[in-house]
CSV table of C-alpha atoms in Angstrom, one decimal:
chain,number,residue,atom,x,y,z
A,1,UNK,CA,0.0,0.1,0.0
A,2,UNK,CA,1.4,3.4,-1.0
A,3,UNK,CA,1.4,6.4,1.5
A,4,UNK,CA,-1.3,8.1,-0.4
A,5,UNK,CA,-3.4,4.8,-0.2
A,6,UNK,CA,-2.7,4.6,3.5
A,7,UNK,CA,-3.9,8.2,4.1
A,8,UNK,CA,-7.0,7.7,2.0
A,9,UNK,CA,-7.8,4.4,3.9
A,10,UNK,CA,-7.4,6.2,7.3
A,11,UNK,CA,-9.7,9.0,6.3
A,12,UNK,CA,-12.2,6.5,4.9
A,13,UNK,CA,-12.0,4.6,8.2
A,14,UNK,CA,-12.8,7.8,10.2
A,15,UNK,CA,-15.8,8.5,7.9
A,16,UNK,CA,-17.2,5.0,8.2
A,17,UNK,CA,-16.8,5.0,12.0
A,18,UNK,CA,-18.5,8.4,12.3
A,19,UNK,CA,-15.4,10.4,13.4
A,20,UNK,CA,-15.9,12.5,10.2
A,21,UNK,CA,-19.5,13.1,9.3
A,22,UNK,CA,-21.1,14.1,6.0
A,23,UNK,CA,-20.4,17.8,5.2
A,24,UNK,CA,-17.4,17.9,7.5
A,25,UNK,CA,-14.4,19.8,6.1
A,26,UNK,CA,-11.2,17.8,5.6
A,27,UNK,CA,-8.0,19.3,7.0
A,28,UNK,CA,-6.2,21.6,4.5
A,29,UNK,CA,-3.5,20.0,2.4
A,30,UNK,CA,-0.9,21.6,4.6
A,31,UNK,CA,-2.4,20.5,7.9
A,32,UNK,CA,-3.1,17.0,6.6
A,33,UNK,CA,0.5,16.7,5.5
A,34,UNK,CA,1.6,17.6,9.0
A,35,UNK,CA,-0.9,15.2,10.7
A,36,UNK,CA,0.1,12.3,8.6
A,37,UNK,CA,3.8,13.2,8.4
A,38,UNK,CA,3.8,12.9,4.6
A,39,UNK,CA,4.4,15.4,1.7
A,40,UNK,CA,1.7,17.7,0.3
A,41,UNK,CA,1.8,15.8,-2.9
A,42,UNK,CA,0.9,12.7,-1.0
A,43,UNK,CA,-2.1,14.4,0.5
A,44,UNK,CA,-3.2,15.8,-2.9
A,45,UNK,CA,-3.1,12.2,-4.2
A,46,UNK,CA,-5.0,10.8,-1.3
A,47,UNK,CA,-7.7,13.5,-1.5
A,48,UNK,CA,-8.0,12.9,-5.3
A,49,UNK,CA,-8.6,9.2,-4.6
A,50,UNK,CA,-11.4,10.0,-2.2
A,51,UNK,CA,-13.0,12.4,-4.6
A,52,UNK,CA,-12.8,9.8,-7.4
A,53,UNK,CA,-14.5,7.3,-5.1
A,54,UNK,CA,-17.3,9.6,-4.3
A,55,UNK,CA,-16.2,9.8,-0.6
A,56,UNK,CA,-15.2,13.5,-0.6
A,57,UNK,CA,-16.2,16.6,-2.5
A,58,UNK,CA,-13.9,19.3,-3.8
A,59,UNK,CA,-15.2,22.8,-4.1
A,60,UNK,CA,-12.9,25.7,-5.4
A,61,UNK,CA,-12.0,28.0,-2.6
A,62,UNK,CA,-13.7,25.8,0.0
A,63,UNK,CA,-11.3,22.8,0.1
A,64,UNK,CA,-12.5,19.2,0.6
A,65,UNK,CA,-15.5,18.0,2.4
A,66,UNK,CA,-17.0,14.6,3.3
A,67,UNK,CA,-19.7,13.6,0.8
A,68,UNK,CA,-23.1,12.3,1.7
A,69,UNK,CA,-22.9,8.5,1.3
A,70,UNK,CA,-25.9,6.5,2.1
A,71,UNK,CA,-25.2,2.8,2.5
A,72,UNK,CA,-27.3,1.1,-0.1
A,73,UNK,CA,-29.3,-1.9,1.0
A,74,UNK,CA,-28.5,-5.0,-1.1
A,75,UNK,CA,-32.2,-5.2,-2.2
A,76,UNK,CA,-32.2,-1.7,-3.6
A,77,UNK,CA,-31.8,-1.1,-7.3
A,78,UNK,CA,-29.1,1.5,-8.0
A,79,UNK,CA,-30.4,4.5,-9.9
A,80,UNK,CA,-28.0,4.1,-12.8
A,81,UNK,CA,-29.2,0.4,-13.2
A,82,UNK,CA,-32.9,1.5,-13.1
A,83,UNK,CA,-32.2,4.0,-15.8
A,84,UNK,CA,-30.3,1.5,-17.9
A,85,UNK,CA,-33.2,-1.1,-17.6
A,86,UNK,CA,-35.7,1.6,-18.7
A,87,UNK,CA,-33.6,2.3,-21.8
A,88,UNK,CA,-33.5,-1.4,-22.6
A,89,UNK,CA,-37.2,-2.0,-22.0
A,90,UNK,CA,-37.7,-3.1,-25.7
A,91,UNK,CA,-35.0,-5.7,-25.2
A,92,UNK,CA,-36.8,-7.0,-22.0
A,93,UNK,CA,-40.1,-7.2,-24.0
A,94,UNK,CA,-38.4,-9.3,-26.7
A,95,UNK,CA,-37.3,-11.9,-24.1
A,96,UNK,CA,-40.9,-12.5,-23.0
A,97,UNK,CA,-42.5,-15.4,-24.6
A,98,UNK,CA,-46.1,-14.2,-24.1
A,99,UNK,CA,-46.6,-12.4,-27.4
A,100,UNK,CA,-48.4,-14.2,-30.2
A,101,UNK,CA,-47.7,-11.6,-32.9
A,102,UNK,CA,-44.1,-10.2,-32.6
A,103,UNK,CA,-43.9,-7.6,-35.3
A,104,UNK,CA,-41.6,-5.5,-33.1
A,105,UNK,CA,-39.1,-8.3,-32.5
A,106,UNK,CA,-35.5,-7.9,-33.7
A,107,UNK,CA,-35.1,-11.6,-34.6
A,108,UNK,CA,-36.5,-13.9,-37.3
A,109,UNK,CA,-39.0,-16.5,-36.3
A,110,UNK,CA,-37.6,-19.6,-34.5
A,111,UNK,CA,-39.2,-21.8,-37.2
A,112,UNK,CA,-36.7,-20.2,-39.7
A,113,UNK,CA,-33.8,-21.8,-37.8
A,114,UNK,CA,-35.3,-25.3,-37.2
A,115,UNK,CA,-32.9,-26.9,-39.8
A,116,UNK,CA,-29.8,-24.9,-38.6
A,117,UNK,CA,-26.4,-26.4,-38.7
A,118,UNK,CA,-26.3,-25.9,-34.9
A,119,UNK,CA,-29.5,-28.0,-34.4
A,120,UNK,CA,-28.3,-30.6,-36.8
A,121,UNK,CA,-24.9,-31.1,-35.1
A,122,UNK,CA,-26.6,-31.2,-31.6
A,123,UNK,CA,-28.0,-34.6,-32.8
A,124,UNK,CA,-30.2,-36.3,-30.2
A,125,UNK,CA,-30.0,-33.3,-27.9
A,126,UNK,CA,-31.7,-31.1,-30.5
A,127,UNK,CA,-34.5,-33.5,-31.5
A,128,UNK,CA,-37.0,-32.7,-28.8
A,129,UNK,CA,-36.3,-29.0,-28.4
A,130,UNK,CA,-39.3,-26.7,-28.5
A,131,UNK,CA,-39.4,-24.4,-31.6
A,132,UNK,CA,-38.4,-21.3,-29.6
A,133,UNK,CA,-35.1,-22.8,-28.5
A,134,UNK,CA,-33.1,-20.9,-31.1
A,135,UNK,CA,-34.3,-17.6,-29.7
A,136,UNK,CA,-32.7,-15.5,-26.8
A,137,UNK,CA,-34.7,-17.0,-24.0
A,138,UNK,CA,-35.1,-15.5,-20.5
A,139,UNK,CA,-32.0,-13.8,-19.0
A,140,UNK,CA,-32.5,-16.2,-16.0
A,141,UNK,CA,-31.4,-19.1,-18.1
A,142,UNK,CA,-32.9,-22.5,-19.2
A,143,UNK,CA,-35.8,-23.2,-16.8
A,144,UNK,CA,-35.2,-27.0,-16.8
A,145,UNK,CA,-31.7,-26.6,-15.8
A,146,UNK,CA,-32.5,-24.2,-13.0
A,147,UNK,CA,-35.1,-26.6,-11.7
A,148,UNK,CA,-32.5,-29.4,-11.7
A,149,UNK,CA,-30.0,-27.1,-9.9
A,150,UNK,CA,-32.5,-26.2,-7.3
A,151,UNK,CA,-33.1,-29.8,-6.6
A,152,UNK,CA,-29.4,-30.4,-6.3
A,153,UNK,CA,-29.1,-27.6,-3.9
A,154,UNK,CA,-32.0,-29.1,-1.7
A,155,UNK,CA,-30.0,-32.4,-1.7
A,156,UNK,CA,-27.2,-30.3,-0.1
A,157,UNK,CA,-29.8,-29.0,2.4
A,158,UNK,CA,-30.0,-25.6,0.8
A,159,UNK,CA,-33.7,-24.6,0.3
A,160,UNK,CA,-33.8,-22.9,-3.1
A,161,UNK,CA,-36.4,-22.4,-5.8
A,162,UNK,CA,-35.6,-22.0,-9.6
A,163,UNK,CA,-36.3,-18.3,-9.1
A,164,UNK,CA,-33.3,-18.2,-6.8
A,165,UNK,CA,-31.0,-19.4,-9.6
A,166,UNK,CA,-29.4,-17.3,-12.3
A,167,UNK,CA,-27.5,-19.2,-15.0
A,168,UNK,CA,-24.2,-17.5,-16.2
A,169,UNK,CA,-21.3,-18.0,-18.6
A,170,UNK,CA,-19.3,-19.6,-15.7
A,171,UNK,CA,-17.9,-18.3,-12.4
A,172,UNK,CA,-16.1,-15.4,-13.8
A,173,UNK,CA,-19.2,-14.0,-15.5
A,174,UNK,CA,-21.0,-14.5,-12.2
A,175,UNK,CA,-18.4,-12.6,-10.2
A,176,UNK,CA,-18.4,-9.8,-12.8
A,177,UNK,CA,-22.2,-9.4,-12.4
A,178,UNK,CA,-21.9,-9.4,-8.7
A,179,UNK,CA,-19.2,-6.7,-8.7
A,180,UNK,CA,-21.1,-4.5,-11.1
A,181,UNK,CA,-24.4,-4.9,-9.2
A,182,UNK,CA,-23.2,-4.4,-5.7
A,183,UNK,CA,-20.1,-2.2,-5.9
A,184,UNK,CA,-19.0,1.2,-7.2
A,185,UNK,CA,-15.5,2.6,-7.6
A,186,UNK,CA,-13.9,3.3,-4.2
A,187,UNK,CA,-15.9,0.7,-2.3
A,188,UNK,CA,-14.1,-1.7,0.0
A,189,UNK,CA,-14.4,-5.5,-0.1
A,190,UNK,CA,-12.7,-8.3,1.9
A,191,UNK,CA,-11.0,-11.2,0.0
A,192,UNK,CA,-9.2,-14.4,1.0
A,193,UNK,CA,-5.5,-13.9,1.4
A,194,UNK,CA,-4.1,-15.9,-0.4
A,195,UNK,CA,-7.1,-16.1,-2.8
A,196,UNK,CA,-8.5,-16.3,-6.3
A,197,UNK,CA,-6.3,-13.9,-8.4
A,198,UNK,CA,-8.7,-13.5,-11.4
A,199,UNK,CA,-11.2,-12.0,-8.8
A,200,UNK,CA,-8.5,-9.6,-7.7
A,201,UNK,CA,-8.0,-8.4,-11.3
A,202,UNK,CA,-11.8,-7.9,-11.7
A,203,UNK,CA,-11.9,-5.9,-8.5
A,204,UNK,CA,-8.9,-3.8,-9.6
A,205,UNK,CA,-10.5,-3.1,-12.9
A,206,UNK,CA,-13.6,-1.8,-11.2
A,207,UNK,CA,-11.5,0.4,-8.9
A,208,UNK,CA,-12.6,-1.5,-5.8
A,209,UNK,CA,-10.4,-1.5,-2.8
A,210,UNK,CA,-9.4,-5.0,-1.6
A,211,UNK,CA,-8.4,-5.9,2.0
A,212,UNK,CA,-7.1,-9.4,2.5
A,213,UNK,CA,-8.3,-11.8,5.3
A,214,UNK,CA,-5.7,-14.2,6.4
A,215,UNK,CA,-6.4,-17.8,5.2
A,216,UNK,CA,-5.8,-20.6,7.7
A,217,UNK,CA,-5.9,-24.3,7.2
A,218,UNK,CA,-9.5,-24.3,8.5
A,219,UNK,CA,-10.7,-21.3,6.5
A,220,UNK,CA,-10.6,-17.5,6.9
A,221,UNK,CA,-9.1,-16.4,10.2
A,222,UNK,CA,-12.3,-15.4,12.2
A,223,UNK,CA,-10.4,-12.9,14.4
A,224,UNK,CA,-8.8,-11.2,11.4
A,225,UNK,CA,-12.2,-11.2,9.6
A,226,UNK,CA,-14.0,-9.6,12.5
A,227,UNK,CA,-11.4,-6.9,13.0
A,228,UNK,CA,-11.3,-5.9,9.3
A,229,UNK,CA,-15.1,-6.2,8.8
A,230,UNK,CA,-15.7,-3.8,11.8
A,231,UNK,CA,-13.0,-1.3,10.8
A,232,UNK,CA,-13.5,-1.3,7.0
A,233,UNK,CA,-17.3,-1.8,6.9
A,234,UNK,CA,-17.1,-3.7,3.6
A,235,UNK,CA,-20.1,-4.4,1.4
A,236,UNK,CA,-18.9,-7.9,0.4
A,237,UNK,CA,-16.6,-10.7,1.6
A,238,UNK,CA,-15.4,-13.0,-1.3
A,239,UNK,CA,-14.4,-16.4,0.0
A,240,UNK,CA,-14.0,-20.1,-1.2
A,241,UNK,CA,-15.2,-22.5,1.5
A,242,UNK,CA,-14.3,-25.9,-0.1
A,243,UNK,CA,-10.9,-27.0,-1.7
A,244,UNK,CA,-9.8,-23.4,-1.6
A,245,UNK,CA,-7.8,-22.0,-4.6
A,246,UNK,CA,-4.8,-21.9,-4.1
A,247,UNK,CA,-4.3,-23.5,-0.7
A,248,UNK,CA,-6.6,-26.6,-1.0
A,249,UNK,CA,-7.9,-26.0,2.5
A,250,UNK,CA,-11.6,-26.2,3.4
A,251,UNK,CA,-13.6,-24.2,6.1
A,252,UNK,CA,-14.6,-26.2,9.1
A,253,UNK,CA,-17.8,-25.8,11.1
A,254,UNK,CA,-16.7,-23.4,13.9
A,255,UNK,CA,-15.2,-21.1,11.3
A,256,UNK,CA,-18.2,-21.2,9.1
A,257,UNK,CA,-20.4,-20.2,12.1
A,258,UNK,CA,-18.1,-17.3,12.9
A,259,UNK,CA,-18.1,-16.1,9.3
A,260,UNK,CA,-21.8,-15.9,9.2
A,261,UNK,CA,-22.1,-14.2,12.6
A,262,UNK,CA,-19.6,-11.6,11.7
A,263,UNK,CA,-21.4,-11.0,8.3
A,264,UNK,CA,-24.8,-10.4,10.1
A,265,UNK,CA,-23.3,-8.2,12.7
A,266,UNK,CA,-21.5,-6.0,10.2
A,267,UNK,CA,-24.3,-6.0,7.5
A,268,UNK,CA,-22.0,-7.6,5.0
A,269,UNK,CA,-23.0,-10.1,2.2
A,270,UNK,CA,-20.7,-13.1,1.7
A,271,UNK,CA,-20.0,-14.4,-1.8
A,272,UNK,CA,-19.1,-18.0,-1.6
A,273,UNK,CA,-17.3,-19.1,-4.8
A,274,UNK,CA,-17.0,-22.9,-4.7
A,275,UNK,CA,-16.1,-24.5,-8.1
A,276,UNK,CA,-15.3,-27.8,-6.7
A,277,UNK,CA,-18.4,-28.4,-4.7
A,278,UNK,CA,-19.6,-31.2,-7.0
A,279,UNK,CA,-16.5,-33.3,-6.5
A,280,UNK,CA,-17.4,-36.3,-4.3
A,281,UNK,CA,-13.9,-36.3,-2.7
A,282,UNK,CA,-14.2,-32.7,-1.2
A,283,UNK,CA,-14.5,-32.3,2.5
A,284,UNK,CA,-15.5,-29.2,4.5
A,285,UNK,CA,-18.4,-27.0,5.5
A,286,UNK,CA,-20.1,-24.7,3.1
A,287,UNK,CA,-21.8,-21.5,4.2
A,288,UNK,CA,-25.0,-21.8,2.1
A,289,UNK,CA,-26.6,-24.6,4.0
A,290,UNK,CA,-26.0,-22.8,7.3
A,291,UNK,CA,-27.2,-19.5,6.1
A,292,UNK,CA,-30.0,-20.7,3.7
A,293,UNK,CA,-29.1,-17.9,1.2
A,294,UNK,CA,-29.9,-15.0,3.5
A,295,UNK,CA,-26.6,-13.3,3.6
A,296,UNK,CA,-24.7,-15.7,1.3
A,297,UNK,CA,-24.5,-15.5,-2.5
A,298,UNK,CA,-23.4,-18.7,-4.0
A,299,UNK,CA,-21.3,-18.9,-7.2
A,300,UNK,CA,-20.9,-22.2,-8.9
A,301,UNK,CA,-19.4,-23.4,-12.2
A,302,UNK,CA,-19.0,-26.6,-14.3
A,303,UNK,CA,-15.6,-25.5,-15.6
A,304,UNK,CA,-13.5,-27.3,-13.0
A,305,UNK,CA,-15.6,-30.6,-13.0
A,306,UNK,CA,-16.9,-30.9,-16.6
A,307,UNK,CA,-15.2,-28.8,-19.1
A,308,UNK,CA,-13.6,-25.3,-19.2
A,309,UNK,CA,-14.9,-25.0,-22.8
A,310,UNK,CA,-18.6,-25.4,-21.7
A,311,UNK,CA,-18.9,-21.8,-20.3
A,312,UNK,CA,-21.8,-22.4,-17.8
A,313,UNK,CA,-22.3,-21.7,-14.1
A,314,UNK,CA,-24.8,-20.1,-11.8
A,315,UNK,CA,-25.6,-17.8,-8.9
A,316,UNK,CA,-27.9,-18.8,-6.1
A,317,UNK,CA,-29.1,-16.1,-3.8
A,318,UNK,CA,-32.2,-14.5,-2.3
A,319,UNK,CA,-35.0,-13.8,-5.0
A,320,UNK,CA,-34.6,-10.1,-4.7
A,321,UNK,CA,-30.9,-10.2,-5.4
A,322,UNK,CA,-31.3,-12.7,-8.2
A,323,UNK,CA,-33.9,-10.5,-9.9
A,324,UNK,CA,-31.5,-7.5,-9.8
A,325,UNK,CA,-28.6,-9.6,-11.1
A,326,UNK,CA,-30.8,-11.0,-13.9
A,327,UNK,CA,-31.5,-7.4,-15.0
A,328,UNK,CA,-27.9,-6.6,-15.2
A,329,UNK,CA,-27.2,-9.8,-17.1
A,330,UNK,CA,-29.9,-8.8,-19.7
A,331,UNK,CA,-28.1,-5.4,-20.0
A,332,UNK,CA,-24.7,-6.9,-20.5
A,333,UNK,CA,-25.0,-10.2,-22.4
A,334,UNK,CA,-28.8,-10.5,-23.0
A,335,UNK,CA,-28.8,-14.0,-21.8
A,336,UNK,CA,-26.5,-17.1,-21.7
A,337,UNK,CA,-26.2,-20.0,-24.1
A,338,UNK,CA,-29.3,-22.1,-24.2
A,339,UNK,CA,-27.6,-24.8,-26.3
A,340,UNK,CA,-24.9,-25.2,-23.7
A,341,UNK,CA,-27.5,-25.1,-20.8
A,342,UNK,CA,-29.5,-27.9,-22.6
A,343,UNK,CA,-26.4,-30.0,-23.1
A,344,UNK,CA,-25.5,-29.7,-19.4
A,345,UNK,CA,-29.1,-30.4,-18.3
A,346,UNK,CA,-29.1,-33.6,-20.4
A,347,UNK,CA,-25.7,-34.7,-18.9
A,348,UNK,CA,-27.2,-34.2,-15.4
A,349,UNK,CA,-30.6,-35.6,-15.8
A,350,UNK,CA,-29.5,-38.7,-17.7
A,351,UNK,CA,-26.9,-39.5,-15.1
A,352,UNK,CA,-23.9,-39.0,-17.2
A,353,UNK,CA,-22.6,-36.1,-15.0
A,354,UNK,CA,-22.8,-38.2,-11.8
A,355,UNK,CA,-21.0,-41.1,-13.4
A,356,UNK,CA,-18.3,-38.7,-14.6
A,357,UNK,CA,-18.0,-37.2,-11.1
A,358,UNK,CA,-17.4,-40.6,-9.7
A,359,UNK,CA,-14.6,-41.3,-12.1
A,360,UNK,CA,-13.1,-37.8,-11.5
A,361,UNK,CA,-13.2,-38.5,-7.8
A,362,UNK,CA,-11.2,-41.7,-8.3
A,363,UNK,CA,-8.6,-39.8,-10.3
A,364,UNK,CA,-8.4,-37.1,-7.6
A,365,UNK,CA,-7.8,-39.8,-4.9
A,366,UNK,CA,-5.2,-41.7,-6.8
A,367,UNK,CA,-3.3,-38.5,-7.7
A,368,UNK,CA,-3.5,-37.3,-4.1
A,369,UNK,CA,-2.1,-40.7,-2.8
A,370,UNK,CA,0.7,-40.4,-5.3
A,371,UNK,CA,1.8,-36.8,-5.2
A,372,UNK,CA,1.3,-35.8,-1.6
A,373,UNK,CA,3.7,-38.2,0.0
A,374,UNK,CA,6.3,-37.3,-2.6
A,375,UNK,CA,5.9,-33.6,-1.8
A,376,UNK,CA,6.1,-34.3,1.9
A,377,UNK,CA,9.5,-36.1,1.3
A,378,UNK,CA,10.9,-33.0,0.0
A,379,UNK,CA,11.0,-31.7,3.5
A,380,UNK,CA,8.9,-28.6,2.7
A,381,UNK,CA,5.6,-28.1,4.5
A,382,UNK,CA,2.1,-28.2,3.0
A,383,UNK,CA,-0.1,-25.3,4.1
A,384,UNK,CA,-3.0,-27.7,4.8
A,385,UNK,CA,-3.8,-31.3,4.6
A,386,UNK,CA,-5.6,-32.1,1.2
A,387,UNK,CA,-9.4,-31.8,1.5
A,388,UNK,CA,-10.3,-33.6,-1.8
A,389,UNK,CA,-9.7,-30.9,-4.4
A,390,UNK,CA,-7.1,-30.4,-7.1
A,391,UNK,CA,-4.7,-28.1,-5.2
A,392,UNK,CA,-2.2,-28.2,-2.4
A,393,UNK,CA,0.0,-25.3,-1.4
A,394,UNK,CA,3.8,-26.0,-0.8
A,395,UNK,CA,5.5,-23.6,1.4
A,396,UNK,CA,9.0,-22.8,0.2
A,397,UNK,CA,12.3,-22.5,2.3
A,398,UNK,CA,12.9,-18.9,3.4
A,399,UNK,CA,15.8,-18.4,1.0
A,400,UNK,CA,13.7,-19.3,-2.0
A,401,UNK,CA,11.8,-16.6,-3.9
A,402,UNK,CA,8.6,-17.9,-5.6
A,403,UNK,CA,8.7,-15.5,-8.6
A,404,UNK,CA,12.3,-16.4,-9.3
A,405,UNK,CA,11.4,-20.1,-9.0
A,406,UNK,CA,8.5,-19.7,-11.5
A,407,UNK,CA,11.0,-18.0,-14.0
A,408,UNK,CA,13.5,-20.7,-13.5
A,409,UNK,CA,10.8,-23.3,-14.1
A,410,UNK,CA,9.6,-21.6,-17.2
A,411,UNK,CA,13.1,-21.9,-18.7
A,412,UNK,CA,12.9,-25.8,-18.2
A,413,UNK,CA,9.3,-25.9,-19.6
A,414,UNK,CA,7.7,-26.3,-16.2
A,415,UNK,CA,4.8,-24.0,-15.2
A,416,UNK,CA,4.9,-22.9,-11.6
A,417,UNK,CA,2.1,-21.0,-9.9
A,418,UNK,CA,3.9,-18.7,-7.4
A,419,UNK,CA,2.1,-17.7,-4.2
A,420,UNK,CA,2.7,-14.0,-4.8
A,421,UNK,CA,0.1,-13.8,-7.5
A,422,UNK,CA,-2.6,-15.1,-5.1
A,423,UNK,CA,-2.0,-12.3,-2.6
A,424,UNK,CA,-4.1,-9.2,-3.1
A,425,UNK,CA,-1.2,-7.0,-2.1
A,426,UNK,CA,1.3,-9.2,-3.9
A,427,UNK,CA,3.0,-9.7,-0.6
A,428,UNK,CA,2.4,-13.2,0.7
A,429,UNK,CA,3.0,-14.0,4.3
A,430,UNK,CA,5.3,-16.9,3.3
A,431,UNK,CA,6.6,-17.7,-0.2
A,432,UNK,CA,5.0,-20.9,-1.7
A,433,UNK,CA,3.6,-22.4,-4.8
A,434,UNK,CA,0.2,-23.9,-5.7
A,435,UNK,CA,0.5,-27.5,-6.9
A,436,UNK,CA,-2.1,-29.1,-9.0
A,437,UNK,CA,-1.9,-32.8,-8.1
A,438,UNK,CA,-3.3,-33.8,-11.5
A,439,UNK,CA,0.0,-32.4,-13.2
A,440,UNK,CA,2.5,-33.1,-10.4
A,441,UNK,CA,3.5,-36.8,-10.8
A,442,UNK,CA,6.1,-36.2,-13.4
A,443,UNK,CA,9.6,-37.0,-11.9
A,444,UNK,CA,11.1,-34.0,-13.8
A,445,UNK,CA,9.1,-31.7,-11.6
A,446,UNK,CA,10.4,-33.2,-8.4
A,447,UNK,CA,13.9,-33.2,-9.8
A,448,UNK,CA,13.5,-29.5,-10.6
A,449,UNK,CA,12.1,-28.7,-7.2
A,450,UNK,CA,15.0,-30.5,-5.5
A,451,UNK,CA,17.6,-28.6,-7.5
A,452,UNK,CA,15.9,-25.2,-7.4
A,453,UNK,CA,15.1,-25.1,-3.6
A,454,UNK,CA,18.6,-26.2,-2.5
A,455,UNK,CA,20.3,-23.1,-4.1
A,456,UNK,CA,18.8,-22.3,-7.5
A,457,UNK,CA,15.9,-19.8,-7.1
A,458,UNK,CA,17.4,-17.8,-4.2
A,459,UNK,CA,16.4,-14.4,-3.1
A,460,UNK,CA,17.1,-11.7,-5.8
A,461,UNK,CA,18.2,-14.3,-8.4
């Protein structure tokens, strides 16, 4: 964190805790520089950040004042979203199937596409599709698949209806919708540290301030979470409960209860992104079943268990939150792929997916039994015992730099995932690497690891 970011963070904290109220005048640039023991340029940079985030106002000749910021309730639709939905009202009408005469529609009739190449190559999958299946469809996604996913959630003791499920183009699309819906530039969120780096990139792109919550072998550190939630007053906490990426750890029951208690106390929504929840090998406690989708928004995907090429996932949440996310999906992508959703629904309903998961689970067990003992024999420590997912996190000796190790591995054709990229501040507590057990059985990797950690990739190399 730069000095300007630190100053802006402290002023933000004072505003959130009520030490500085709306309309209050901020110290002059000279006085602030003295108070924080920094240069005037640093204060100017800090104040500019607060203005850009809508936290402070700048008036010529009057200096800087605290802006009026009402904390928006999750169920409220932001004004700019309401205006955008109004502009796109014609598109919304096109997605409705209740019109018998559609002279205002922007598409040709579905019957014109009945013999399309897409339908022909879908084979058996396409034979029994209703005639409107080539149209856009509802922004919510294929009803049959949403019904099936609601049933699957109920099997996991999560009471959900199809109206609480929004289909997406995978988990990354889901996270993007959530960020757009609930956050504006300058907002603060909490994230796992280490955590999912593509999420960090999305948050950075949206100019959202990230604060890392220390990850432990049993989930997010409750004490660290409580302190940062109370101090930062974040809108969201992004976490992975099961087979966490990158550490492979899972949240246990006491930690899960603590997370939900803190979230309720601090008026904070929890976004639980669990791409490995379908794996039969995964152990741990998810938040959704404990919370019943009151303060938890679930993000799921088939990319890690079925195919990364089948871009399909979903969000499960309260009906009011799903409705607002569906509006945003309509504005940004219109809908998701009905053909892909039908394909996945067929795989699930005909039992193919369940059989595939059983085989996948056997592969995970075999790879874990092969790779983990070999990693342990290196003398290096695993962050956590495997919990049934693809990843383990290997902590490196103090003299080894993980970025240097990754560069050295690349020169030998070995892809290394350094722990630094999984830290929101790019400053991991301890250097390490994420190891995917599916790829780690090659003797060349262990030979490289032995050579590199006994003097090759040292600090500063």
